[in-house]
CSV table of C-alpha atoms in Angstrom, one decimal:
chain,number,residue,atom,x,y,z
A,7,MET,CA,13.9,-15.6,19.8
A,8,GLU,CA,11.8,-18.1,17.9
A,9,MET,CA,9.5,-17.6,14.9
A,10,ASN,CA,6.4,-17.6,17.0
A,11,ASP,CA,7.8,-14.7,19.0
A,12,MET,CA,7.8,-12.3,16.1
A,13,ILE,CA,5.3,-9.4,15.9
A,14,MET,CA,4.3,-8.7,12.3
A,15,VAL,CA,2.8,-5.5,10.9
A,16,SER,CA,2.3,-5.3,7.2
A,17,ILE,CA,2.4,-1.9,5.5
A,18,ASP,CA,1.2,-3.1,2.2
A,19,ASP,CA,-2.0,-5.0,1.8
A,20,HIS,CA,-5.1,-4.3,-0.3
A,21,TYR,CA,-8.9,-4.5,0.1
A,22,ILE,CA,-11.5,-5.2,-2.5
A,23,GLU,CA,-14.1,-2.7,-1.5
A,24,PRO,CA,-17.5,-4.1,-0.6
A,25,PRO,CA,-20.6,-2.9,-2.4
A,26,ASP,CA,-22.2,-1.3,0.6
A,27,MET,CA,-19.2,0.9,1.5
A,28,TYR,CA,-21.0,4.1,0.6
A,29,ASP,CA,-24.2,3.4,2.4
A,30,ASN,CA,-23.3,5.2,5.6
A,31,HIS,CA,-21.1,8.0,4.3
A,32,VAL,CA,-22.8,9.8,1.5
A,33,PRO,CA,-25.3,12.6,2.1
A,34,GLU,CA,-28.9,11.4,1.4
A,35,LYS,CA,-29.4,13.7,-1.6
A,36,TYR,CA,-26.3,12.2,-3.4
A,37,LYS,CA,-26.8,8.5,-2.5
A,38,ASP,CA,-28.3,7.6,-5.9
A,39,GLN,CA,-25.2,9.0,-7.5
A,40,ALA,CA,-22.6,7.1,-5.5
A,41,PRO,CA,-20.4,4.5,-7.1
A,42,LYS,CA,-22.2,1.2,-7.5
A,43,LEU,CA,-21.0,-2.4,-7.9
A,44,ILE,CA,-23.1,-3.8,-10.8
A,45,ARG,CA,-23.2,-7.4,-12.0
A,46,ASN,CA,-23.5,-7.3,-15.7
A,47,GLU,CA,-25.2,-9.8,-18.0
A,48,HIS,CA,-22.1,-11.9,-18.2
A,49,GLY,CA,-21.9,-12.3,-14.5
A,50,ILE,CA,-19.0,-9.9,-14.1
A,51,ASP,CA,-19.0,-7.3,-11.3
A,52,GLU,CA,-18.0,-3.8,-12.3
A,53,TRP,CA,-17.9,-0.6,-10.3
A,54,VAL,CA,-19.8,2.2,-12.2
A,55,PHE,CA,-19.6,5.9,-11.4
A,56,GLN,CA,-21.0,8.8,-13.3
A,57,GLY,CA,-22.1,6.3,-16.1
A,58,ASP,CA,-18.6,4.9,-16.6
A,59,LYS,CA,-16.9,1.7,-15.5
A,60,ALA,CA,-14.1,2.3,-13.0
A,61,SER,CA,-10.6,2.0,-14.6
A,62,THR,CA,-9.4,-0.3,-11.9
A,63,LEU,CA,-10.5,-3.9,-12.1
A,64,LEU,CA,-12.7,-5.3,-9.3
A,65,GLY,CA,-10.5,-8.2,-8.2
A,66,LEU,CA,-7.1,-6.8,-9.3
A,67,GLY,CA,-4.8,-9.8,-8.6
A,68,ALA,CA,-7.0,-10.9,-5.7
A,69,THR,CA,-6.0,-14.5,-6.1
A,70,VAL,CA,-5.2,-15.4,-2.5
A,71,GLY,CA,-7.8,-18.1,-2.3
A,72,TRP,CA,-7.2,-19.8,-5.7
A,73,PRO,CA,-4.8,-22.4,-7.0
A,74,LYS,CA,-2.0,-21.0,-9.1
A,75,ASN,CA,-3.4,-22.4,-12.4
A,76,GLU,CA,-6.4,-20.0,-11.9
A,77,TRP,CA,-4.4,-16.8,-11.1
A,78,GLY,CA,-5.2,-13.7,-13.1
A,79,PHE,CA,-5.7,-10.0,-12.8
A,80,ASN,CA,-9.5,-10.0,-12.4
A,81,ALA,CA,-12.3,-12.1,-10.9
A,82,GLY,CA,-15.6,-12.3,-12.6
A,83,SER,CA,-17.6,-11.6,-9.4
A,84,LEU,CA,-17.1,-10.7,-5.8
A,85,SER,CA,-18.4,-14.1,-4.8
A,86,GLU,CA,-15.4,-15.8,-6.5
A,87,LEU,CA,-13.0,-14.3,-4.0
A,88,ARG,CA,-11.8,-15.4,-0.6
A,89,PRO,CA,-14.1,-13.4,1.7
A,90,GLY,CA,-11.1,-11.9,3.5
A,91,CYS,CA,-10.6,-9.8,0.4
A,92,PHE,CA,-13.7,-7.7,1.0
A,93,ASP,CA,-15.1,-8.6,4.4
A,94,VAL,CA,-13.3,-7.1,7.4
A,95,HIS,CA,-14.4,-9.8,9.8
A,96,ALA,CA,-13.0,-12.5,7.5
A,97,ARG,CA,-9.9,-10.4,6.9
A,98,VAL,CA,-9.0,-10.3,10.6
A,99,ARG,CA,-9.5,-14.0,10.9
A,100,ASP,CA,-7.1,-14.4,7.9
A,101,MET,CA,-4.6,-12.1,9.6
A,102,ASP,CA,-4.8,-14.2,12.8
A,103,ALA,CA,-4.2,-17.3,10.8
A,104,ASN,CA,-1.1,-15.7,9.3
A,105,GLY,CA,0.1,-14.5,12.7
A,106,MET,CA,-0.1,-10.9,11.6
A,107,LEU,CA,-1.0,-8.2,14.0
A,108,ALA,CA,-1.9,-5.3,11.8
A,109,SER,CA,-2.2,-4.1,8.2
A,110,LEU,CA,-2.1,-0.9,6.1
A,111,ASN,CA,-4.4,-1.3,3.1
A,112,PHE,CA,-4.3,0.2,-0.4
A,113,PRO,CA,-7.3,0.9,-2.6
A,114,THR,CA,-8.5,-1.2,-5.5
A,115,MET,CA,-11.7,0.4,-6.9
A,116,ALA,CA,-10.4,3.9,-6.2
A,117,GLY,CA,-6.9,3.3,-7.6
A,118,PHE,CA,-3.7,4.2,-5.8
A,119,ASN,CA,-4.2,7.8,-6.8
A,120,ALA,CA,-8.0,7.8,-6.6
A,121,ARG,CA,-8.2,7.7,-10.4
A,122,THR,CA,-11.8,6.6,-10.4
A,123,PHE,CA,-12.7,10.0,-9.0
A,124,ALA,CA,-10.0,11.9,-10.9
A,125,GLU,CA,-11.2,10.6,-14.2
A,126,ALA,CA,-14.9,11.4,-13.5
A,127,PRO,CA,-16.3,14.4,-15.4
A,128,ASP,CA,-18.3,15.9,-12.4
A,129,LYS,CA,-15.5,16.9,-10.1
A,130,PRO,CA,-17.6,18.3,-7.2
A,131,LEU,CA,-19.6,15.1,-7.1
A,132,ALA,CA,-16.3,13.1,-7.3
A,133,TYR,CA,-14.9,15.0,-4.4
A,134,ILE,CA,-18.0,14.1,-2.3
A,135,MET,CA,-17.5,10.4,-3.1
A,136,LEU,CA,-13.8,10.6,-2.5
A,137,GLN,CA,-14.4,12.0,1.0
A,138,ALA,CA,-17.0,9.3,1.6
A,139,TYR,CA,-14.4,6.7,0.6
A,140,ASN,CA,-11.9,8.1,3.1
A,141,ASP,CA,-14.6,8.1,5.8
A,142,TRP,CA,-15.4,4.5,5.1
A,143,VAL,CA,-11.8,3.5,5.5
A,144,VAL,CA,-11.3,5.1,9.0
A,145,ASP,CA,-14.9,4.9,10.3
A,146,GLU,CA,-15.8,1.3,9.2
A,147,TRP,CA,-13.0,-0.8,7.9
A,148,CYS,CA,-10.4,0.3,10.5
A,149,ALA,CA,-12.9,1.2,13.4
A,150,GLU,CA,-14.4,-2.3,13.3
A,151,TYR,CA,-11.2,-3.8,14.8
A,152,PRO,CA,-9.2,-1.1,16.6
A,153,GLY,CA,-5.5,-1.9,16.7
A,154,ARG,CA,-5.6,-4.1,13.6
A,155,PHE,CA,-5.5,-1.6,10.8
A,156,ILE,CA,-3.4,1.6,10.0
A,157,PRO,CA,-5.8,4.0,8.2
A,158,GLN,CA,-4.8,5.4,4.8
A,159,GLY,CA,-6.7,7.7,2.4
A,160,VAL,CA,-6.6,9.2,-1.0
A,161,VAL,CA,-6.7,12.8,-2.3
A,162,PRO,CA,-8.3,14.6,-5.3
A,163,MET,CA,-5.4,14.7,-7.8
A,164,TRP,CA,-7.2,17.4,-9.9
A,165,ASP,CA,-6.8,20.2,-7.4
A,166,VAL,CA,-3.8,20.5,-5.2
A,167,GLU,CA,-5.5,22.9,-2.8
A,168,LEU,CA,-8.4,20.5,-2.4
A,169,ALA,CA,-5.8,17.7,-1.9
A,170,ALA,CA,-4.1,19.7,0.9
A,171,ALA,CA,-7.5,20.3,2.5
A,172,GLU,CA,-8.4,16.7,2.4
A,173,VAL,CA,-5.1,15.7,4.0
A,174,HIS,CA,-5.9,18.0,6.9
A,175,ARG,CA,-9.4,16.5,7.2
A,176,MET,CA,-8.0,13.0,7.0
A,177,GLY,CA,-5.3,13.8,9.6
A,178,LYS,CA,-8.0,15.1,12.0
A,179,LYS,CA,-10.0,11.9,11.5
A,180,GLY,CA,-7.0,9.6,12.3
A,181,HIS,CA,-5.6,8.7,9.0
A,182,LYS,CA,-1.9,7.9,9.2
A,183,ALA,CA,-1.0,7.8,5.5
A,184,MET,CA,-2.0,8.9,2.0
A,185,SER,CA,-1.7,6.8,-1.1
A,186,PHE,CA,-0.3,8.7,-4.2
A,187,LEU,CA,1.3,8.2,-7.6
A,188,GLU,CA,5.0,7.2,-7.4
A,189,THR,CA,5.7,9.2,-10.6
A,190,PRO,CA,2.8,11.6,-11.1
A,191,HIS,CA,4.4,13.1,-14.3
A,192,SER,CA,4.0,9.7,-16.0
A,193,LYS,CA,0.2,10.1,-15.8
A,194,GLY,CA,0.2,13.7,-17.1
A,195,TYR,CA,0.3,15.4,-13.7
A,196,PRO,CA,3.1,17.8,-12.5
A,197,SER,CA,6.2,16.0,-11.2
A,198,PHE,CA,7.5,16.2,-7.6
A,199,LEU,CA,10.3,18.4,-8.9
A,200,SER,CA,7.9,21.0,-10.2
A,201,GLY,CA,6.9,22.3,-6.7
A,202,TYR,CA,3.2,22.0,-7.7
A,203,TRP,CA,2.4,19.5,-4.9
A,204,ASP,CA,4.0,21.6,-2.2
A,205,PRO,CA,0.7,22.6,-0.5
A,206,MET,CA,-0.2,18.9,-0.2
A,207,LEU,CA,3.2,17.9,1.0
A,208,LYS,CA,3.2,20.7,3.7
A,209,ALA,CA,-0.2,19.4,4.9
A,210,LEU,CA,1.2,15.9,5.2
A,211,CYS,CA,4.0,17.2,7.3
A,212,ASP,CA,1.6,19.3,9.4
A,213,GLU,CA,-0.6,16.2,10.1
A,214,ASN,CA,2.4,13.9,10.6
A,215,MET,CA,1.2,11.6,7.8
A,216,VAL,CA,3.2,9.3,5.5
A,217,LEU,CA,3.3,9.7,1.7
A,218,CYS,CA,2.9,6.1,0.4
A,219,LEU,CA,4.1,5.7,-3.2
A,220,HIS,CA,3.1,2.2,-4.3
A,221,ILE,CA,4.6,0.5,-7.3
A,222,GLY,CA,2.6,-0.2,-10.4
A,223,ALA,CA,1.2,3.2,-11.4
A,224,GLY,CA,4.5,4.5,-12.7
A,225,TYR,CA,5.1,1.9,-15.3
A,226,ASP,CA,4.6,4.4,-18.1
A,227,VAL,CA,7.9,6.1,-17.1
A,228,ILE,CA,9.8,3.5,-19.0
A,229,GLN,CA,9.5,2.5,-22.6
A,230,THR,CA,9.4,-1.2,-23.3
A,231,PRO,CA,9.2,-3.1,-26.6
A,232,LYS,CA,5.7,-3.4,-28.0
A,233,GLU,CA,6.2,-7.2,-27.9
A,234,ALA,CA,7.0,-7.1,-24.1
A,235,PRO,CA,4.9,-9.6,-22.1
A,236,VAL,CA,3.2,-8.7,-18.9
A,237,ASP,CA,6.2,-10.1,-17.0
A,238,HIS,CA,8.1,-6.9,-17.9
A,239,MET,CA,5.6,-4.8,-15.9
A,240,MET,CA,5.6,-7.2,-12.9
A,241,VAL,CA,9.4,-7.6,-12.7
A,242,LEU,CA,10.4,-4.1,-13.5
A,243,ALA,CA,7.8,-2.3,-11.4
A,244,CYS,CA,10.1,-2.4,-8.3
A,245,GLN,CA,13.0,-0.8,-10.3
A,246,ILE,CA,10.8,2.3,-10.9
A,247,SER,CA,11.1,3.0,-7.2
A,248,ALA,CA,14.7,4.1,-7.9
A,249,ILE,CA,13.3,6.8,-10.3
A,250,THR,CA,10.9,7.9,-7.6
A,251,ALA,CA,13.8,8.2,-5.1
A,252,GLN,CA,15.8,10.1,-7.7
A,253,ASP,CA,12.9,12.6,-8.2
A,254,LEU,CA,12.7,13.2,-4.5
A,255,LEU,CA,16.4,13.3,-3.7
A,256,PHE,CA,17.6,15.4,-6.6
A,257,GLY,CA,14.7,17.8,-6.7
A,258,PRO,CA,13.5,20.3,-4.1
A,259,THR,CA,11.0,18.1,-2.3
A,260,LEU,CA,13.1,16.8,0.6
A,261,ARG,CA,15.0,20.1,0.9
A,262,ASN,CA,11.7,22.1,1.2
A,263,PHE,CA,10.1,19.6,3.5
A,264,PRO,CA,12.6,18.2,6.0
A,265,ASP,CA,9.9,16.5,8.0
A,266,LEU,CA,8.3,14.6,5.0
A,267,LYS,CA,8.1,10.8,5.4
A,268,VAL,CA,7.9,8.7,2.3
A,269,ALA,CA,7.2,5.0,2.1
A,270,LEU,CA,8.3,3.2,-1.2
A,271,SER,CA,5.5,0.7,-0.9
A,272,GLU,CA,6.3,-2.7,-2.4
A,273,GLY,CA,9.4,-1.2,-3.9
A,274,GLY,CA,11.8,-3.9,-2.6
A,275,ILE,CA,15.1,-3.2,-1.0
A,276,GLY,CA,17.8,-5.1,-3.0
A,277,TRP,CA,18.4,-2.2,-5.4
A,278,ILE,CA,19.0,0.3,-2.6
A,279,PRO,CA,22.7,-0.4,-1.7
A,280,PHE,CA,23.7,0.0,-5.3
A,281,TYR,CA,21.6,3.1,-5.7
A,282,MET,CA,23.1,4.6,-2.5
A,283,ASP,CA,26.7,3.9,-3.7
A,284,ARG,CA,25.9,5.4,-7.0
A,285,ILE,CA,24.3,8.7,-5.8
A,286,ASP,CA,27.0,9.2,-3.1
A,287,ARG,CA,29.8,8.7,-5.6
A,288,HIS,CA,28.0,10.9,-8.2
A,289,VAL,CA,27.7,13.9,-5.9
A,290,ASP,CA,31.4,13.5,-4.8
A,291,ASN,CA,32.8,12.8,-8.2
A,292,GLN,CA,30.7,15.3,-10.1
A,293,SER,CA,31.3,18.2,-7.8
A,294,TRP,CA,31.4,20.5,-10.8
A,295,LEU,CA,27.6,20.2,-10.9
A,296,ASP,CA,27.6,22.0,-7.5
A,297,HIS,CA,25.4,19.7,-5.4
A,298,GLY,CA,26.9,21.2,-2.3
A,299,ASN,CA,23.8,23.1,-1.1
A,300,ASP,CA,21.4,20.4,-2.2
A,301,PHE,CA,22.2,18.0,0.7
A,302,ASN,CA,23.3,20.4,3.4
A,303,GLY,CA,26.8,18.9,3.6
A,304,LYS,CA,25.4,15.4,4.0
A,305,LYS,CA,25.6,12.5,1.6
A,306,PRO,CA,22.4,11.9,-0.5
A,307,SER,CA,22.2,8.4,1.1
A,308,ASP,CA,21.9,10.1,4.5
A,309,ILE,CA,19.0,12.1,3.2
A,310,PHE,CA,17.4,8.9,1.9
A,311,ARG,CA,17.7,7.3,5.4
A,312,GLU,CA,16.2,10.4,7.0
A,313,HIS,CA,13.1,10.4,4.9
A,314,ILE,CA,12.4,7.1,3.2
A,315,LEU,CA,11.1,3.8,4.5
A,316,ALA,CA,12.1,0.9,2.2
A,317,CYS,CA,9.4,-1.8,2.0
A,318,TYR,CA,9.7,-5.4,0.8
A,319,ILE,CA,7.7,-8.7,0.7
A,320,THR,CA,10.7,-11.1,0.2
A,321,ASP,CA,14.2,-9.9,-0.5
A,322,PRO,CA,17.0,-12.2,0.5
A,323,ALA,CA,19.8,-10.2,-1.1
A,324,GLY,CA,18.5,-6.9,0.4
A,325,LEU,CA,18.4,-8.4,3.9
A,326,ARG,CA,22.0,-9.5,3.6
A,327,LEU,CA,22.9,-5.9,2.9
A,328,ARG,CA,20.6,-4.4,5.5
A,329,ASP,CA,23.4,-2.5,7.2
A,330,ARG,CA,24.1,-0.7,4.0
A,331,ILE,CA,20.4,0.3,3.6
A,332,GLY,CA,19.9,1.2,7.2
A,333,ILE,CA,18.4,-1.2,9.6
A,334,ASP,CA,16.0,1.5,10.8
A,335,ASN,CA,14.7,2.0,7.2
A,336,ILE,CA,13.4,-1.4,6.3
A,337,ALA,CA,9.8,-2.7,6.8
A,338,TRP,CA,8.1,-5.9,5.9
A,339,GLU,CA,4.9,-6.4,3.8
A,340,CYS,CA,2.4,-9.2,3.2
A,341,ASP,CA,0.6,-8.0,0.1
A,342,TYR,CA,-2.6,-9.8,0.8
A,343,PRO,CA,-4.6,-10.7,-1.4
A,344,HIS,CA,-2.3,-10.3,-4.5
A,345,THR,CA,-0.3,-12.9,-6.3
A,346,ASP,CA,2.9,-11.8,-4.5
A,347,THR,CA,1.4,-12.3,-1.1
A,348,THR,CA,3.2,-14.7,1.3
A,349,TRP,CA,-0.1,-15.5,3.2
A,350,PRO,CA,-0.7,-17.8,5.0
A,351,TYR,CA,3.0,-18.7,5.5
A,352,SER,CA,4.4,-15.2,6.0
A,353,PRO,CA,6.1,-16.0,9.3
A,354,GLU,CA,7.8,-19.1,7.9
A,355,LEU,CA,9.1,-17.3,4.8
A,356,ALA,CA,10.2,-14.2,6.6
A,357,TRP,CA,11.9,-16.2,9.3
A,358,GLY,CA,13.8,-18.3,6.8
A,359,GLU,CA,15.1,-15.1,5.1
A,360,PHE,CA,16.1,-13.6,8.5
A,361,MET,CA,18.0,-16.8,9.4
A,362,ASP,CA,19.8,-16.9,6.1
A,363,ALA,CA,20.8,-13.3,6.5
A,364,GLY,CA,21.9,-13.8,10.1
A,365,CYS,CA,19.5,-11.2,11.5
A,366,THR,CA,19.6,-10.6,15.2
A,367,PRO,CA,16.4,-10.6,17.3
A,368,GLU,CA,16.7,-6.8,17.6
A,369,GLU,CA,17.0,-6.4,13.8
A,370,ILE,CA,14.0,-8.8,13.2
A,371,ASN,CA,11.8,-6.7,15.5
A,372,LYS,CA,12.8,-3.5,13.7
A,373,ILE,CA,11.9,-5.0,10.3
A,374,THR,CA,8.7,-6.8,11.2
A,375,PHE,CA,7.0,-4.0,13.3
A,376,GLU,CA,9.1,-1.4,15.1
A,377,ASN,CA,10.3,0.6,12.1
A,378,ALA,CA,6.8,0.7,10.5
A,379,CYS,CA,5.1,1.7,13.8
A,380,ARG,CA,7.6,4.5,14.4
A,381,PHE,CA,7.3,5.8,10.9
A,382,PHE,CA,3.5,5.8,10.8
A,383,ASP,CA,3.3,7.0,14.4
A,384,TRP,CA,1.1,4.0,15.3
A,385,ASP,CA,1.1,2.2,18.7
A,386,PRO,CA,0.8,-1.6,18.1
A,387,PHE,CA,0.0,-2.3,21.7
A,388,LYS,CA,-2.6,0.3,22.4
A,389,TYR,CA,-5.4,-2.3,22.0
A,390,THR,CA,-3.5,-5.5,22.0
A,391,PRO,CA,-1.1,-6.5,24.8
A,392,ARG,CA,2.4,-7.4,23.5
A,393,GLU,CA,2.1,-11.0,24.6
A,394,GLU,CA,-1.1,-11.4,22.6
A,395,ALA,CA,0.4,-9.7,19.5
A,396,THR,CA,2.9,-12.4,18.5
A,397,VAL,CA,2.7,-14.9,15.7
A,398,GLY,CA,2.1,-17.7,18.1
A,399,ALA,CA,-0.6,-16.0,20.1
A,400,LEU,CA,-2.6,-14.8,17.0
A,401,ARG,CA,-2.4,-18.2,15.3
A,402,ALA,CA,-3.6,-19.9,18.4
A,403,LYS,CA,-6.9,-18.0,18.0
A,404,ALA,CA,-7.4,-19.1,14.4
A,405,THR,CA,-6.7,-22.8,14.3
A,406,ASP,CA,-10.2,-23.3,12.7
A,407,VAL,CA,-9.4,-21.0,9.8
A,408,ASP,CA,-9.2,-23.0,6.5
A,409,VAL,CA,-6.2,-21.7,4.6
A,410,ASN,CA,-6.4,-24.1,1.7
A,411,ARG,CA,-6.9,-22.8,-1.8
A,412,MET,CA,-10.0,-23.7,-3.8
A,413,PRO,CA,-11.0,-23.2,-7.5
A,414,ARG,CA,-12.9,-20.0,-8.1
A,415,ALA,CA,-16.0,-21.9,-9.0
A,416,GLU,CA,-15.9,-23.6,-5.6
A,417,TRP,CA,-15.6,-20.2,-3.9
A,418,LYS,CA,-18.5,-18.9,-5.9
A,419,LYS,CA,-20.7,-21.9,-5.0
A,420,GLN,CA,-19.8,-21.8,-1.3
A,421,ASN,CA,-20.0,-18.0,-0.9
A,422,GLU,CA,-23.3,-17.6,-2.7
A,423,ALA,CA,-24.8,-20.5,-0.7
A,424,ALA,CA,-23.9,-18.5,2.4
A,425,GLY,CA,-25.1,-15.2,1.0
A,426,ILE,CA,-21.5,-13.9,0.8
A,427,GLY,CA,-20.4,-11.7,-2.1
A,428,VAL,CA,-24.0,-11.2,-3.2
A,429,TRP,CA,-26.3,-8.2,-2.8
């Protein structure tokens, strides 16, 4: 096996939603009340809904086109971004240039837990727009290029019965996953241990959808010094995945829902061998706590492997311990267009780590696409023959794609001259 033979499916990327996303999915009488992307007097683009600015920044870390000295958390305007951030046609071209077959994308404007809608005062209207959002994902972004995207939606956090109903609706439309808070209690919602979310979790099992718990929203679960720099948030975010796993394993969730599938999106894998050793010894050593019935005679690490997909961008240490994690439980991510993305050299970086860890071709295939496709019940070759899905074959179609970075001012000049990112 050579690098160009790999097939790469990323289960963690992000889109910057385009301004026309609601045009085709909102009933006529509500169209003037849909979220709108507004360019303010300072030239900054802001999503506005029900009179308030969305809590999530427009270009949250969408730095894929910029040199490092211009990286930041927010762009001033859509036109400053590489078009692949918000234009599906440009995105697919960027995926080809990266040798990447398919991608699962997380929200930006809506937030991982649809907070833009959850924080809006008019909840019936918010629910209409949330449903329109999910329809745009599957009917436009994903449908434009069948076989290149795994559809994922969001749910109304303010009403668990509505959330369950939306999961059923999404499942019937073809969504394969749902984005949700990794530690809902950290944002004032009931925890996974509370049982409150059970109707939604049952719906996920019924629809064979994956619960995707992305890092970043659970940062409030730890207390850092008031002087802590932003580095704390970015470095420690992956460690919060261990808290999420603990809530799921040592609470009723996985006992009550033996078919539930959970992806720890962008959670990394290096922490998992230690965590597994710790929980297994804990249950054995602290038998006086009577965990016997909690794991049905199994080790908690076995339950982890039965339910949880561990997701990483780069993780040399974790790959060296892949057998301890479970080779069927590891999946690769690209994280386009954020600062952590490996685009446009994902194959080179992933291949280098595989070679350093001594991975076999069979293990590489599991990590780069087979595990993810099995977990999300998604056929990678339904629309693309296997021989056309490899790194080499996809890159051969995109030799004209310019992967160089440019200052944001240059993107703005070039995009606006072409009418891109303006409306």
